[in-house]
Amino acid sequence: MTPLPVNILCGYLGSGKTTRVNRLLASAPQRIAVMVNDFGAVQIDAGLIAGATGDVIRLTNGCICCSMDGDLHRGFNRIFALRDQIDRLVIEASGVAEPQRLTSLARAEPDLDCQRVVTTVCSQSFSDRLADPATCRIVESQVAGADAIVFSRLDTADPRRAEQARSVVTAINPRAKVWPEIAVQMLAGPHRHAAIPTPRASHFERFSAVVIDLPPGIDRAAFEAFFAAAPPSLHRAKGFVTFRGDDRTQLFQLASGDLWIEPHGRSERSVAVLLGPGLDAEGLRLRFLAALVAADTTLS
């Protein structure tokens, strides 16, 4: 059987990877398997893939471009067992993954055909992430290592920031083609960047994933107020919550400073996962819970 085409999808925290994967799955004529690597102990993103089943492989906690504990290869073996049911594999990498390392791992598998690397860029937040010393090297590496770039939030971003993002991306990687969405025709084709870089220090030295178990019946106004005043180092937040007066599980996501809350449809563990470089885990946890407790005290 011919090698299975595989694509790496990279993008910093909150750049829009999962949204693009869902749109691809909704429109693609091929049978596509998705492997999802969340950064953090609680894996939220894998459950957000449309039609998620056992074929969506959740890699264990850790950035797969750094962790060499064999979990990635176990994931490949599960995919190979489904080879006759799959036309293409897409690996949605964690927000701190670098494409050069990921492609070198995929190329080491003779049953995989490493094809184009795609990087998502949020038009609104790209300039901030590139200017941040804690994230600039990873963001630049993700752009430089891509064969194709997909910009998100073009419809809501400040036009000047969107144009600046496009100009800087082109300067970093003038060979990458810009696409409006991820589509099968953009995925097919060889990956151009074959060099294996020098091993780097673990991303976990710079990034934190803070997991907070939430009580039921949270005050929604206090919840939203906390994220409205969140520090700039909080790049991404996601999880499940129930609000006072409504026992439905709500999915929430924070990206580029914007908070989305929507009914999830099935009961989930009430939990918040907060992500960013150099977060004070305990301090952030206490601030978050204190804000919720203060709201309850006011109401009583």
PDB file of C-alpha atoms in Angstrom:
ATOM      1  CA  MET A   1       0.000   0.000   0.000  1.00  0.00           C
ATOM      2  CA  THR A   2       1.293   3.477  -0.816  1.00  0.00           C
ATOM      3  CA  PRO A   3       2.463   5.711   2.046  1.00  0.00           C
ATOM      4  CA  LEU A   4      -0.281   7.678   3.769  1.00  0.00           C
ATOM      5  CA  PRO A   5      -0.180  11.430   3.013  1.00  0.00           C
ATOM      6  CA  VAL A   6       0.308  13.421   6.228  1.00  0.00           C
ATOM      7  CA  ASN A   7       0.099  17.140   6.841  1.00  0.00           C
ATOM      8  CA  ILE A   8       1.250  19.099   9.864  1.00  0.00           C
ATOM      9  CA  LEU A   9      -1.012  21.943  10.996  1.00  0.00           C
ATOM     10  CA  CYS A  10       0.825  24.448  13.194  1.00  0.00           C
ATOM     11  CA  GLY A  11      -0.110  27.761  14.731  1.00  0.00           C
ATOM     12  CA  TYR A  12       0.411  29.529  18.029  1.00  0.00           C
ATOM     13  CA  LEU A  13      -2.138  29.368  20.850  1.00  0.00           C
ATOM     14  CA  GLY A  14      -5.402  30.926  19.698  1.00  0.00           C
ATOM     15  CA  SER A  15      -4.492  31.190  16.014  1.00  0.00           C
ATOM     16  CA  GLY A  16      -7.543  29.243  14.806  1.00  0.00           C
ATOM     17  CA  LYS A  17      -6.316  25.703  14.085  1.00  0.00           C
ATOM     18  CA  THR A  18      -9.305  23.718  15.369  1.00  0.00           C
ATOM     19  CA  THR A  19     -11.815  25.950  13.564  1.00  0.00           C
ATOM     20  CA  ARG A  20      -9.973  25.381  10.285  1.00  0.00           C
ATOM     21  CA  VAL A  21      -9.798  21.622  10.837  1.00  0.00           C
ATOM     22  CA  ASN A  22     -13.559  21.467  11.361  1.00  0.00           C
ATOM     23  CA  ARG A  23     -14.184  23.402   8.155  1.00  0.00           C
ATOM     24  CA  LEU A  24     -11.859  21.046   6.289  1.00  0.00           C
ATOM     25  CA  LEU A  25     -13.664  17.971   7.613  1.00  0.00           C
ATOM     26  CA  ALA A  26     -17.021  19.454   6.640  1.00  0.00           C
ATOM     27  CA  SER A  27     -16.023  19.994   3.013  1.00  0.00           C
ATOM     28  CA  ALA A  28     -13.242  17.559   2.127  1.00  0.00           C
ATOM     29  CA  PRO A  29     -13.985  14.770  -0.368  1.00  0.00           C
ATOM     30  CA  GLN A  30     -11.264  12.633   1.220  1.00  0.00           C
ATOM     31  CA  ARG A  31     -11.445  10.475   4.341  1.00  0.00           C
ATOM     32  CA  ILE A  32      -9.273  12.417   6.757  1.00  0.00           C
ATOM     33  CA  ALA A  33      -8.036  11.229  10.139  1.00  0.00           C
ATOM     34  CA  VAL A  34      -7.003  13.835  12.680  1.00  0.00           C
ATOM     35  CA  MET A  35      -4.464  13.506  15.470  1.00  0.00           C
ATOM     36  CA  VAL A  36      -4.743  16.268  18.062  1.00  0.00           C
ATOM     37  CA  ASN A  37      -2.007  17.327  20.455  1.00  0.00           C
ATOM     38  CA  ASP A  38      -3.246  19.592  23.247  1.00  0.00           C
ATOM     39  CA  PHE A  39      -0.826  21.535  25.419  1.00  0.00           C
ATOM     40  CA  GLY A  40      -1.931  20.878  28.997  1.00  0.00           C
ATOM     41  CA  ALA A  41      -3.090  18.037  31.205  1.00  0.00           C
ATOM     42  CA  VAL A  42      -6.761  18.333  30.183  1.00  0.00           C
ATOM     43  CA  GLN A  43      -7.310  17.828  26.485  1.00  0.00           C
ATOM     44  CA  ILE A  44     -10.082  20.104  25.233  1.00  0.00           C
ATOM     45  CA  ASP A  45      -9.293  20.574  21.531  1.00  0.00           C
ATOM     46  CA  ALA A  46      -9.645  16.901  20.544  1.00  0.00           C
ATOM     47  CA  GLY A  47     -13.227  16.932  21.769  1.00  0.00           C
ATOM     48  CA  LEU A  48     -13.984  19.995  19.631  1.00  0.00           C
ATOM     49  CA  ILE A  49     -13.190  18.255  16.344  1.00  0.00           C
ATOM     50  CA  ALA A  50     -16.473  17.753  14.500  1.00  0.00           C
ATOM     51  CA  GLY A  51     -17.606  14.143  14.679  1.00  0.00           C
ATOM     52  CA  ALA A  52     -14.781  13.246  17.079  1.00  0.00           C
ATOM     53  CA  THR A  53     -14.511   9.483  17.548  1.00  0.00           C
ATOM     54  CA  GLY A  54     -11.829   7.016  18.469  1.00  0.00           C
ATOM     55  CA  ASP A  55     -10.136   7.912  15.178  1.00  0.00           C
ATOM     56  CA  VAL A  56      -9.244  11.299  16.626  1.00  0.00           C
ATOM     57  CA  ILE A  57      -6.087  10.347  18.469  1.00  0.00           C
ATOM     58  CA  ARG A  58      -5.322  12.321  21.593  1.00  0.00           C
ATOM     59  CA  LEU A  59      -1.610  12.531  22.237  1.00  0.00           C
ATOM     60  CA  THR A  60      -0.609  12.652  25.887  1.00  0.00           C
ATOM     61  CA  ASN A  61       0.296  15.886  27.635  1.00  0.00           C
ATOM     62  CA  GLY A  62       3.252  17.504  25.946  1.00  0.00           C
ATOM     63  CA  CYS A  63       4.450  19.171  22.790  1.00  0.00           C
ATOM     64  CA  ILE A  64       5.030  16.443  20.231  1.00  0.00           C
ATOM     65  CA  CYS A  65       7.895  18.278  18.595  1.00  0.00           C
ATOM     66  CA  CYS A  66       9.833  17.971  21.847  1.00  0.00           C
ATOM     67  CA  SER A  67       8.543  14.845  23.583  1.00  0.00           C
ATOM     68  CA  MET A  68      10.210  11.670  22.336  1.00  0.00           C
ATOM     69  CA  ASP A  69       8.506   9.236  24.731  1.00  0.00           C
ATOM     70  CA  GLY A  70       6.940   7.185  21.945  1.00  0.00           C
ATOM     71  CA  ASP A  71       3.369   8.455  22.185  1.00  0.00           C
ATOM     72  CA  LEU A  72       3.477  10.004  18.724  1.00  0.00           C
ATOM     73  CA  HIS A  73       4.617   6.713  17.234  1.00  0.00           C
ATOM     74  CA  ARG A  74       1.885   4.817  19.077  1.00  0.00           C
ATOM     75  CA  GLY A  75      -0.533   7.254  17.468  1.00  0.00           C
ATOM     76  CA  PHE A  76       0.955   6.489  14.062  1.00  0.00           C
ATOM     77  CA  ASN A  77       0.493   2.770  14.680  1.00  0.00           C
ATOM     78  CA  ARG A  78      -3.199   3.281  15.416  1.00  0.00           C
ATOM     79  CA  ILE A  79      -3.534   5.218  12.184  1.00  0.00           C
ATOM     80  CA  PHE A  80      -1.704   2.523  10.198  1.00  0.00           C
ATOM     81  CA  ALA A  81      -4.199  -0.040  11.518  1.00  0.00           C
ATOM     82  CA  LEU A  82      -6.963   2.034   9.863  1.00  0.00           C
ATOM     83  CA  ARG A  83      -5.026   2.619   6.645  1.00  0.00           C
ATOM     84  CA  ASP A  84      -7.654   1.146   4.329  1.00  0.00           C
ATOM     85  CA  GLN A  85     -10.231   3.575   5.766  1.00  0.00           C
ATOM     86  CA  ILE A  86      -8.128   6.734   5.547  1.00  0.00           C
ATOM     87  CA  ASP A  87      -6.974   8.876   2.623  1.00  0.00           C
ATOM     88  CA  ARG A  88      -5.015  11.477   4.587  1.00  0.00           C
ATOM     89  CA  LEU A  89      -3.734  12.208   8.092  1.00  0.00           C
ATOM     90  CA  VAL A  90      -3.694  15.714   9.572  1.00  0.00           C
ATOM     91  CA  ILE A  91      -1.734  16.312  12.768  1.00  0.00           C
ATOM     92  CA  GLU A  92      -3.067  19.356  14.601  1.00  0.00           C
ATOM     93  CA  ALA A  93      -0.009  20.294  16.637  1.00  0.00           C
ATOM     94  CA  SER A  94      -0.050  22.088  19.950  1.00  0.00           C
ATOM     95  CA  GLY A  95       0.315  25.854  19.904  1.00  0.00           C
ATOM     96  CA  VAL A  96       3.953  25.623  20.992  1.00  0.00           C
ATOM     97  CA  ALA A  97       5.041  23.075  18.361  1.00  0.00           C
ATOM     98  CA  GLU A  98       7.649  23.898  15.722  1.00  0.00           C
ATOM     99  CA  PRO A  99       7.103  22.418  12.221  1.00  0.00           C
ATOM    100  CA  GLN A 100      10.735  21.583  11.510  1.00  0.00           C
ATOM    101  CA  ARG A 101      10.875  19.042  14.325  1.00  0.00           C
ATOM    102  CA  LEU A 102       7.461  17.589  13.512  1.00  0.00           C
ATOM    103  CA  THR A 103       8.237  17.029   9.853  1.00  0.00           C
ATOM    104  CA  SER A 104      11.506  15.314  10.715  1.00  0.00           C
ATOM    105  CA  LEU A 105       9.546  12.851  12.875  1.00  0.00           C
ATOM    106  CA  ALA A 106       6.984  12.231  10.120  1.00  0.00           C
ATOM    107  CA  ARG A 107       9.723  11.709   7.517  1.00  0.00           C
ATOM    108  CA  ALA A 108      11.238   9.027   9.713  1.00  0.00           C
ATOM    109  CA  GLU A 109       8.116   6.876   9.184  1.00  0.00           C
ATOM    110  CA  PRO A 110       8.406   4.974   5.862  1.00  0.00           C
ATOM    111  CA  ASP A 111       4.624   4.456   5.770  1.00  0.00           C
ATOM    112  CA  LEU A 112       3.991   8.216   5.776  1.00  0.00           C
ATOM    113  CA  ASP A 113       4.308  10.689   2.895  1.00  0.00           C
ATOM    114  CA  CYS A 114       5.082  14.037   4.534  1.00  0.00           C
ATOM    115  CA  GLN A 115       3.271  16.666   2.493  1.00  0.00           C
ATOM    116  CA  ARG A 116       2.645  20.377   2.935  1.00  0.00           C
ATOM    117  CA  VAL A 117       2.888  22.059   6.308  1.00  0.00           C
ATOM    118  CA  VAL A 118       0.143  24.584   7.041  1.00  0.00           C
ATOM    119  CA  THR A 119       0.391  27.357   9.642  1.00  0.00           C
ATOM    120  CA  THR A 120      -2.552  29.391  10.882  1.00  0.00           C
ATOM    121  CA  VAL A 121      -2.042  33.054  11.802  1.00  0.00           C
ATOM    122  CA  CYS A 122      -4.543  35.233  13.646  1.00  0.00           C
ATOM    123  CA  SER A 123      -4.665  38.603  11.893  1.00  0.00           C
ATOM    124  CA  GLN A 124      -5.480  40.409  15.133  1.00  0.00           C
ATOM    125  CA  SER A 125      -2.910  38.923  17.523  1.00  0.00           C
ATOM    126  CA  PHE A 126       0.053  38.071  15.254  1.00  0.00           C
ATOM    127  CA  SER A 127       1.958  41.320  15.801  1.00  0.00           C
ATOM    128  CA  ASP A 128       1.631  41.014  19.585  1.00  0.00           C
ATOM    129  CA  ARG A 129       2.825  37.409  19.613  1.00  0.00           C
ATOM    130  CA  LEU A 130       5.778  38.211  17.372  1.00  0.00           C
ATOM    131  CA  ALA A 131       6.766  41.161  19.582  1.00  0.00           C
ATOM    132  CA  ASP A 132       6.592  39.090  22.777  1.00  0.00           C
ATOM    133  CA  PRO A 133      10.052  37.696  23.688  1.00  0.00           C
ATOM    134  CA  ALA A 134       8.395  34.634  25.204  1.00  0.00           C
ATOM    135  CA  THR A 135       6.686  33.624  21.962  1.00  0.00           C
ATOM    136  CA  CYS A 136       8.469  35.342  19.071  1.00  0.00           C
ATOM    137  CA  ARG A 137      10.872  32.493  18.224  1.00  0.00           C
ATOM    138  CA  ILE A 138       8.135  29.853  18.112  1.00  0.00           C
ATOM    139  CA  VAL A 139       5.797  32.072  16.047  1.00  0.00           C
ATOM    140  CA  GLU A 140       8.565  32.921  13.584  1.00  0.00           C
ATOM    141  CA  SER A 141       9.533  29.245  13.325  1.00  0.00           C
ATOM    142  CA  GLN A 142       5.928  28.255  12.591  1.00  0.00           C
ATOM    143  CA  VAL A 143       5.675  30.809   9.785  1.00  0.00           C
ATOM    144  CA  ALA A 144       9.141  30.107   8.356  1.00  0.00           C
ATOM    145  CA  GLY A 145       8.534  26.355   8.277  1.00  0.00           C
ATOM    146  CA  ALA A 146       5.188  26.496   6.459  1.00  0.00           C
ATOM    147  CA  ASP A 147       4.355  25.734   2.841  1.00  0.00           C
ATOM    148  CA  ALA A 148       0.958  27.425   3.181  1.00  0.00           C
ATOM    149  CA  ILE A 149      -0.430  30.126   5.480  1.00  0.00           C
ATOM    150  CA  VAL A 150      -4.076  30.553   6.470  1.00  0.00           C
ATOM    151  CA  PHE A 151      -5.089  33.825   8.129  1.00  0.00           C
ATOM    152  CA  SER A 152      -7.934  33.764  10.628  1.00  0.00           C
ATOM    153  CA  ARG A 153     -10.171  36.601  11.804  1.00  0.00           C
ATOM    154  CA  LEU A 154      -9.711  38.676   8.674  1.00  0.00           C
ATOM    155  CA  ASP A 155     -13.340  39.755   8.991  1.00  0.00           C
ATOM    156  CA  THR A 156     -13.016  41.083  12.555  1.00  0.00           C
ATOM    157  CA  ALA A 157      -9.391  42.213  12.888  1.00  0.00           C
ATOM    158  CA  ASP A 158      -8.323  45.839  12.708  1.00  0.00           C
ATOM    159  CA  PRO A 159      -7.529  46.320   8.982  1.00  0.00           C
ATOM    160  CA  ARG A 160      -4.153  47.909   9.772  1.00  0.00           C
ATOM    161  CA  ARG A 161      -3.148  45.000  12.008  1.00  0.00           C
ATOM    162  CA  ALA A 162      -4.318  42.512   9.387  1.00  0.00           C
ATOM    163  CA  GLU A 163      -2.272  44.207   6.660  1.00  0.00           C
ATOM    164  CA  GLN A 164       0.761  44.404   8.939  1.00  0.00           C
ATOM    165  CA  ALA A 165       0.422  40.695   9.747  1.00  0.00           C
ATOM    166  CA  ARG A 166       0.310  39.794   6.063  1.00  0.00           C
ATOM    167  CA  SER A 167       3.359  41.950   5.278  1.00  0.00           C
ATOM    168  CA  VAL A 168       5.444  40.477   8.096  1.00  0.00           C
ATOM    169  CA  VAL A 169       4.451  36.908   7.230  1.00  0.00           C
ATOM    170  CA  THR A 170       5.469  37.493   3.617  1.00  0.00           C
ATOM    171  CA  ALA A 171       8.807  38.925   4.748  1.00  0.00           C
ATOM    172  CA  ILE A 172       9.493  35.903   6.970  1.00  0.00           C
ATOM    173  CA  ASN A 173       8.439  33.342   4.363  1.00  0.00           C
ATOM    174  CA  PRO A 174       7.963  34.755   0.849  1.00  0.00           C
ATOM    175  CA  ARG A 175       7.627  31.241  -0.649  1.00  0.00           C
ATOM    176  CA  ALA A 176       4.559  30.223   1.339  1.00  0.00           C
ATOM    177  CA  LYS A 177       1.260  30.610  -0.459  1.00  0.00           C
ATOM    178  CA  VAL A 178      -1.583  32.304   1.391  1.00  0.00           C
ATOM    179  CA  TRP A 179      -4.931  30.487   1.316  1.00  0.00           C
ATOM    180  CA  PRO A 180      -8.333  31.617   2.631  1.00  0.00           C
ATOM    181  CA  GLU A 181      -9.086  28.193   4.128  1.00  0.00           C
ATOM    182  CA  ILE A 182      -7.543  24.746   4.468  1.00  0.00           C
ATOM    183  CA  ALA A 183      -8.566  22.614   1.502  1.00  0.00           C
ATOM    184  CA  VAL A 184      -7.467  19.250   0.124  1.00  0.00           C
ATOM    185  CA  GLN A 185      -5.895  20.843  -2.958  1.00  0.00           C
ATOM    186  CA  MET A 186      -3.602  22.960  -0.787  1.00  0.00           C
ATOM    187  CA  LEU A 187      -2.571  19.942   1.332  1.00  0.00           C
ATOM    188  CA  ALA A 188      -1.347  17.798  -1.551  1.00  0.00           C
ATOM    189  CA  GLY A 189       2.241  18.402  -2.569  1.00  0.00           C
ATOM    190  CA  PRO A 190       5.722  17.929  -1.111  1.00  0.00           C
ATOM    191  CA  HIS A 191       6.964  19.752   1.939  1.00  0.00           C
ATOM    192  CA  ARG A 192       9.906  21.971   0.972  1.00  0.00           C
ATOM    193  CA  HIS A 193      11.751  22.285   4.276  1.00  0.00           C
ATOM    194  CA  ALA A 194      13.665  19.075   4.926  1.00  0.00           C
ATOM    195  CA  ALA A 195      16.420  20.322   7.237  1.00  0.00           C
ATOM    196  CA  ILE A 196      16.496  18.875  10.746  1.00  0.00           C
ATOM    197  CA  PRO A 197      17.268  21.674  13.207  1.00  0.00           C
ATOM    198  CA  THR A 198      19.498  21.501  16.243  1.00  0.00           C
ATOM    199  CA  PRO A 199      17.518  20.213  19.265  1.00  0.00           C
ATOM    200  CA  ARG A 200      16.122  23.024  21.360  1.00  0.00           C
ATOM    201  CA  ALA A 201      15.235  23.394  25.007  1.00  0.00           C
ATOM    202  CA  SER A 202      11.772  22.239  25.979  1.00  0.00           C
ATOM    203  CA  HIS A 203       8.942  24.706  25.353  1.00  0.00           C
ATOM    204  CA  PHE A 204       7.574  23.790  28.796  1.00  0.00           C
ATOM    205  CA  GLU A 205      10.290  25.948  30.332  1.00  0.00           C
ATOM    206  CA  ARG A 206       8.505  28.985  28.900  1.00  0.00           C
ATOM    207  CA  PHE A 207       4.839  28.001  28.634  1.00  0.00           C
ATOM    208  CA  SER A 208       2.417  27.133  31.400  1.00  0.00           C
ATOM    209  CA  ALA A 209      -0.886  25.252  31.354  1.00  0.00           C
ATOM    210  CA  VAL A 210      -2.985  26.053  34.417  1.00  0.00           C
ATOM    211  CA  VAL A 211      -5.886  23.654  35.051  1.00  0.00           C
ATOM    212  CA  ILE A 212      -8.671  24.851  37.359  1.00  0.00           C
ATOM    213  CA  ASP A 213     -11.609  22.648  38.351  1.00  0.00           C
ATOM    214  CA  LEU A 214     -14.742  24.794  38.474  1.00  0.00           C
ATOM    215  CA  PRO A 215     -17.736  24.552  40.816  1.00  0.00           C
ATOM    216  CA  PRO A 216     -21.221  24.319  39.263  1.00  0.00           C
ATOM    217  CA  GLY A 217     -23.473  27.364  38.962  1.00  0.00           C
ATOM    218  CA  ILE A 218     -20.853  30.055  38.397  1.00  0.00           C
ATOM    219  CA  ASP A 219     -21.895  33.708  38.113  1.00  0.00           C
ATOM    220  CA  ARG A 220     -21.577  34.476  34.422  1.00  0.00           C
ATOM    221  CA  ALA A 221     -20.884  38.196  34.816  1.00  0.00           C
ATOM    222  CA  ALA A 222     -17.960  37.509  37.165  1.00  0.00           C
ATOM    223  CA  PHE A 223     -16.643  34.834  34.833  1.00  0.00           C
ATOM    224  CA  GLU A 224     -16.673  37.196  31.850  1.00  0.00           C
ATOM    225  CA  ALA A 225     -15.215  40.061  33.905  1.00  0.00           C
ATOM    226  CA  PHE A 226     -12.213  37.969  34.905  1.00  0.00           C
ATOM    227  CA  PHE A 227     -11.302  37.248  31.291  1.00  0.00           C
ATOM    228  CA  ALA A 228     -11.949  40.846  30.249  1.00  0.00           C
ATOM    229  CA  ALA A 229      -9.255  41.912  32.737  1.00  0.00           C
ATOM    230  CA  ALA A 230      -6.907  38.964  32.123  1.00  0.00           C
ATOM    231  CA  PRO A 231      -3.170  39.694  31.857  1.00  0.00           C
ATOM    232  CA  PRO A 232      -1.576  39.846  28.379  1.00  0.00           C
ATOM    233  CA  SER A 233       0.400  36.697  29.202  1.00  0.00           C
ATOM    234  CA  LEU A 234      -2.847  34.703  29.099  1.00  0.00           C
ATOM    235  CA  HIS A 235      -2.768  33.804  25.397  1.00  0.00           C
ATOM    236  CA  ARG A 236      -5.476  31.148  25.379  1.00  0.00           C
ATOM    237  CA  ALA A 237      -8.163  29.738  27.650  1.00  0.00           C
ATOM    238  CA  LYS A 238     -10.684  26.988  27.050  1.00  0.00           C
ATOM    239  CA  GLY A 239     -12.909  24.636  28.952  1.00  0.00           C
ATOM    240  CA  PHE A 240     -16.403  23.822  30.110  1.00  0.00           C
ATOM    241  CA  VAL A 241     -18.567  25.631  32.639  1.00  0.00           C
ATOM    242  CA  THR A 242     -22.132  25.743  33.976  1.00  0.00           C
ATOM    243  CA  PHE A 243     -23.639  29.079  34.972  1.00  0.00           C
ATOM    244  CA  ARG A 244     -26.107  29.942  37.708  1.00  0.00           C
ATOM    245  CA  GLY A 245     -29.678  29.314  36.592  1.00  0.00           C
ATOM    246  CA  ASP A 246     -28.670  27.139  33.618  1.00  0.00           C
ATOM    247  CA  ASP A 247     -27.526  23.537  34.077  1.00  0.00           C
ATOM    248  CA  ARG A 248     -26.407  23.146  30.460  1.00  0.00           C
ATOM    249  CA  THR A 249     -22.691  22.655  29.858  1.00  0.00           C
ATOM    250  CA  GLN A 250     -21.162  25.657  28.105  1.00  0.00           C
ATOM    251  CA  LEU A 251     -17.981  25.578  26.054  1.00  0.00           C
ATOM    252  CA  PHE A 252     -15.841  28.680  26.493  1.00  0.00           C
ATOM    253  CA  GLN A 253     -12.788  29.778  24.541  1.00  0.00           C
ATOM    254  CA  LEU A 254     -10.557  32.819  24.877  1.00  0.00           C
ATOM    255  CA  ALA A 255      -8.321  33.737  21.946  1.00  0.00           C
ATOM    256  CA  SER A 256      -6.719  37.046  21.002  1.00  0.00           C
ATOM    257  CA  GLY A 257      -8.532  38.723  23.877  1.00  0.00           C
ATOM    258  CA  ASP A 258     -12.021  37.667  22.741  1.00  0.00           C
ATOM    259  CA  LEU A 259     -14.203  35.310  24.785  1.00  0.00           C
ATOM    260  CA  TRP A 260     -16.726  32.965  23.166  1.00  0.00           C
ATOM    261  CA  ILE A 261     -19.311  31.023  25.167  1.00  0.00           C
ATOM    262  CA  GLU A 262     -21.738  28.587  23.574  1.00  0.00           C
ATOM    263  CA  PRO A 263     -23.819  25.538  24.599  1.00  0.00           C
ATOM    264  CA  HIS A 264     -21.771  22.381  24.200  1.00  0.00           C
ATOM    265  CA  GLY A 265     -24.538  19.816  23.883  1.00  0.00           C
ATOM    266  CA  ARG A 266     -23.216  17.173  26.261  1.00  0.00           C
ATOM    267  CA  SER A 267     -22.185  17.108  29.876  1.00  0.00           C
ATOM    268  CA  GLU A 268     -18.475  17.615  30.504  1.00  0.00           C
ATOM    269  CA  ARG A 269     -16.195  18.071  33.474  1.00  0.00           C
ATOM    270  CA  SER A 270     -16.375  21.728  34.570  1.00  0.00           C
ATOM    271  CA  VAL A 271     -12.817  22.878  34.076  1.00  0.00           C
ATOM    272  CA  ALA A 272     -10.794  25.825  32.813  1.00  0.00           C
ATOM    273  CA  VAL A 273      -7.435  25.440  31.073  1.00  0.00           C
ATOM    274  CA  LEU A 274      -5.404  28.659  30.956  1.00  0.00           C
ATOM    275  CA  LEU A 275      -2.367  28.807  28.652  1.00  0.00           C
ATOM    276  CA  GLY A 276       0.469  31.238  28.142  1.00  0.00           C
ATOM    277  CA  PRO A 277       4.172  31.926  28.666  1.00  0.00           C
ATOM    278  CA  GLY A 278       5.423  32.293  32.213  1.00  0.00           C
ATOM    279  CA  LEU A 279       2.033  32.188  33.934  1.00  0.00           C
ATOM    280  CA  ASP A 280       2.001  32.294  37.714  1.00  0.00           C
ATOM    281  CA  ALA A 281      -0.072  29.130  38.044  1.00  0.00           C
ATOM    282  CA  GLU A 282      -1.028  29.399  41.700  1.00  0.00           C
ATOM    283  CA  GLY A 283      -1.511  33.155  41.594  1.00  0.00           C
ATOM    284  CA  LEU A 284      -3.724  32.945  38.521  1.00  0.00           C
ATOM    285  CA  ARG A 285      -5.757  30.109  40.039  1.00  0.00           C
ATOM    286  CA  LEU A 286      -6.340  32.065  43.249  1.00  0.00           C
ATOM    287  CA  ARG A 287      -7.294  35.246  41.361  1.00  0.00           C
ATOM    288  CA  PHE A 288      -9.756  33.338  39.215  1.00  0.00           C
ATOM    289  CA  LEU A 289     -11.465  31.530  42.066  1.00  0.00           C
ATOM    290  CA  ALA A 290     -11.428  34.676  44.238  1.00  0.00           C
ATOM    291  CA  ALA A 291     -13.285  36.597  41.522  1.00  0.00           C
ATOM    292  CA  LEU A 292     -15.969  33.931  41.408  1.00  0.00           C
ATOM    293  CA  VAL A 293     -16.260  33.722  45.189  1.00  0.00           C
ATOM    294  CA  ALA A 294     -16.504  37.521  45.452  1.00  0.00           C
ATOM    295  CA  ALA A 295     -19.437  37.472  43.052  1.00  0.00           C
ATOM    296  CA  ASP A 296     -21.207  34.850  45.148  1.00  0.00           C
ATOM    297  CA  THR A 297     -20.629  36.896  48.309  1.00  0.00           C
ATOM    298  CA  THR A 298     -22.061  40.017  46.678  1.00  0.00           C
ATOM    299  CA  LEU A 299     -25.146  38.149  45.526  1.00  0.00           C
ATOM    300  CA  SER A 300     -25.785  36.658  48.952  1.00  0.00           C
TER     301      SER A 300
END
